[in-house]
């Protein structure tokens, strides 16, 4: 079997958009979190990507890891960005 380039292997392993998962880690009353959610809803809605949100005040581990960075966006469990979500960058990460 021919050896695939690392870039091709990474893209092939990501799967279809509906197999991806975006996670928004947020807290109540956070305007940056609201802004991030609007971008996530738009991009995920356009691409058919499922997304979820987690409340950092309800999860001790998330609180320890991300408190100073919220909102935090994970793509497939890996940190994608924090504070401000760039629509084009998120879209590119998911396609």
Short mmCIF file of N, CA and C in Angstrom, two decimals, residues 43-90:
data_model
loop_
_atom_site.label_atom_id
_atom_site.label_comp_id
_atom_site.label_asym_id
_atom_site.label_seq_id
_atom_site.Cartn_x
_atom_site.Cartn_y
_atom_site.Cartn_z
N UNK A 43 -22.25 28.07 12.04
CA UNK A 43 -21.33 27.20 11.30
C UNK A 43 -21.80 25.74 11.36
N UNK A 44 -22.15 25.27 12.55
CA UNK A 44 -22.58 23.88 12.69
C UNK A 44 -23.90 23.65 11.96
N UNK A 45 -24.78 24.63 12.00
CA UNK A 45 -26.04 24.53 11.26
C UNK A 45 -25.81 24.44 9.76
N UNK A 46 -24.91 25.28 9.25
CA UNK A 46 -24.59 25.27 7.82
C UNK A 46 -23.99 23.94 7.38
N UNK A 47 -23.14 23.36 8.23
CA UNK A 47 -22.37 22.17 7.85
C UNK A 47 -23.00 20.86 8.32
N UNK A 48 -24.04 20.94 9.13
CA UNK A 48 -24.65 19.72 9.66
C UNK A 48 -23.81 19.05 10.73
N UNK A 49 -23.03 19.83 11.47
CA UNK A 49 -22.16 19.30 12.52
C UNK A 49 -22.89 19.41 13.86
N UNK A 50 -22.96 18.31 14.62
CA UNK A 50 -23.57 18.40 15.94
C UNK A 50 -22.69 19.21 16.90
N UNK A 51 -23.36 19.86 17.86
CA UNK A 51 -22.60 20.60 18.86
C UNK A 51 -23.32 20.47 20.20
N UNK A 52 -22.56 20.73 21.25
CA UNK A 52 -23.08 20.66 22.62
C UNK A 52 -22.47 21.80 23.41
N UNK A 53 -23.08 22.09 24.55
CA UNK A 53 -22.49 23.06 25.45
C UNK A 53 -22.38 22.46 26.84
N UNK A 54 -21.33 22.88 27.54
CA UNK A 54 -21.11 22.42 28.90
C UNK A 54 -20.91 23.65 29.78
N UNK A 55 -21.53 23.62 30.95
CA UNK A 55 -21.45 24.72 31.92
C UNK A 55 -20.24 24.49 32.82
N UNK A 56 -19.28 25.38 32.73
CA UNK A 56 -18.03 25.24 33.49
C UNK A 56 -18.27 25.29 35.00
N UNK A 57 -19.37 25.90 35.42
CA UNK A 57 -19.66 25.98 36.85
C UNK A 57 -20.23 24.67 37.40
N UNK A 58 -20.57 23.74 36.51
CA UNK A 58 -21.15 22.45 36.93
C UNK A 58 -20.16 21.29 36.79
N UNK A 59 -18.92 21.57 36.41
CA UNK A 59 -17.94 20.50 36.16
C UNK A 59 -16.58 20.93 36.71
N UNK A 60 -16.17 20.30 37.80
CA UNK A 60 -14.93 20.67 38.49
C UNK A 60 -13.70 20.54 37.59
N UNK A 61 -13.63 19.48 36.78
CA UNK A 61 -12.48 19.28 35.92
C UNK A 61 -12.40 20.37 34.84
N UNK A 62 -13.53 20.66 34.19
CA UNK A 62 -13.54 21.73 33.19
C UNK A 62 -13.18 23.07 33.84
N UNK A 63 -13.70 23.31 35.03
CA UNK A 63 -13.41 24.55 35.76
C UNK A 63 -11.92 24.70 35.99
N UNK A 64 -11.27 23.64 36.48
CA UNK A 64 -9.82 23.69 36.72
C UNK A 64 -9.05 23.96 35.44
N UNK A 65 -9.43 23.28 34.36
CA UNK A 65 -8.65 23.34 33.13
C UNK A 65 -8.88 24.63 32.33
N UNK A 66 -10.11 25.15 32.32
CA UNK A 66 -10.43 26.21 31.36
C UNK A 66 -10.93 27.52 31.97
N UNK A 67 -11.01 27.65 33.30
CA UNK A 67 -11.66 28.81 33.90
C UNK A 67 -11.19 30.15 33.33
N UNK A 68 -9.90 30.32 33.12
CA UNK A 68 -9.37 31.61 32.67
C UNK A 68 -9.49 31.81 31.17
N UNK A 69 -10.02 30.84 30.45
CA UNK A 69 -10.08 30.93 28.99
C UNK A 69 -11.48 31.01 28.43
N UNK A 70 -12.52 30.82 29.23
CA UNK A 70 -13.87 30.70 28.67
C UNK A 70 -14.30 31.94 27.91
N UNK A 71 -15.10 31.77 26.87
CA UNK A 71 -15.55 30.48 26.36
C UNK A 71 -14.43 29.72 25.65
N UNK A 72 -14.51 28.41 25.73
CA UNK A 72 -13.56 27.53 25.07
C UNK A 72 -14.34 26.68 24.08
N UNK A 73 -13.77 26.50 22.89
CA UNK A 73 -14.40 25.66 21.88
C UNK A 73 -13.49 24.46 21.62
N UNK A 74 -14.08 23.28 21.74
CA UNK A 74 -13.39 22.04 21.41
C UNK A 74 -13.95 21.49 20.12
N UNK A 75 -13.09 20.92 19.30
CA UNK A 75 -13.52 20.21 18.10
C UNK A 75 -13.04 18.77 18.27
N UNK A 76 -13.99 17.87 18.32
CA UNK A 76 -13.69 16.45 18.54
C UNK A 76 -12.85 16.24 19.80
N UNK A 77 -13.15 17.03 20.84
CA UNK A 77 -12.49 16.87 22.13
C UNK A 77 -11.17 17.60 22.28
N UNK A 78 -10.65 18.20 21.22
CA UNK A 78 -9.38 18.94 21.28
C UNK A 78 -9.66 20.44 21.24
N UNK A 79 -8.92 21.21 22.02
CA UNK A 79 -9.16 22.65 22.06
C UNK A 79 -8.91 23.28 20.70
N UNK A 80 -9.91 24.01 20.23
CA UNK A 80 -9.82 24.71 18.94
C UNK A 80 -9.49 26.18 19.18
N UNK A 81 -10.18 26.82 20.12
CA UNK A 81 -9.96 28.24 20.38
C UNK A 81 -10.56 28.60 21.73
N UNK A 82 -10.31 29.84 22.15
CA UNK A 82 -10.94 30.36 23.36
C UNK A 82 -11.16 31.85 23.20
N UNK A 83 -11.96 32.43 24.09
CA UNK A 83 -12.39 33.82 24.12
C UNK A 83 -13.25 34.21 22.93
N UNK A 84 -12.68 34.27 21.74
CA UNK A 84 -13.46 34.67 20.56
C UNK A 84 -13.37 33.60 19.49
N UNK A 85 -14.51 33.30 18.88
CA UNK A 85 -14.56 32.25 17.86
C UNK A 85 -14.60 32.91 16.50
N UNK A 86 -13.64 32.54 15.64
CA UNK A 86 -13.59 33.05 14.28
C UNK A 86 -14.38 32.11 13.38
N UNK A 87 -15.42 32.64 12.75
CA UNK A 87 -16.31 31.81 11.93
C UNK A 87 -15.56 31.08 10.83
N UNK A 88 -14.71 31.78 10.09
CA UNK A 88 -13.98 31.15 8.98
C UNK A 88 -13.05 30.05 9.46
N UNK A 89 -12.36 30.30 10.58
CA UNK A 89 -11.41 29.31 11.12
C UNK A 89 -12.16 28.07 11.58
N UNK A 90 -13.30 28.24 12.26
CA UNK A 90 -14.07 27.09 12.71
C UNK A 90 -14.60 26.29 11.52
#
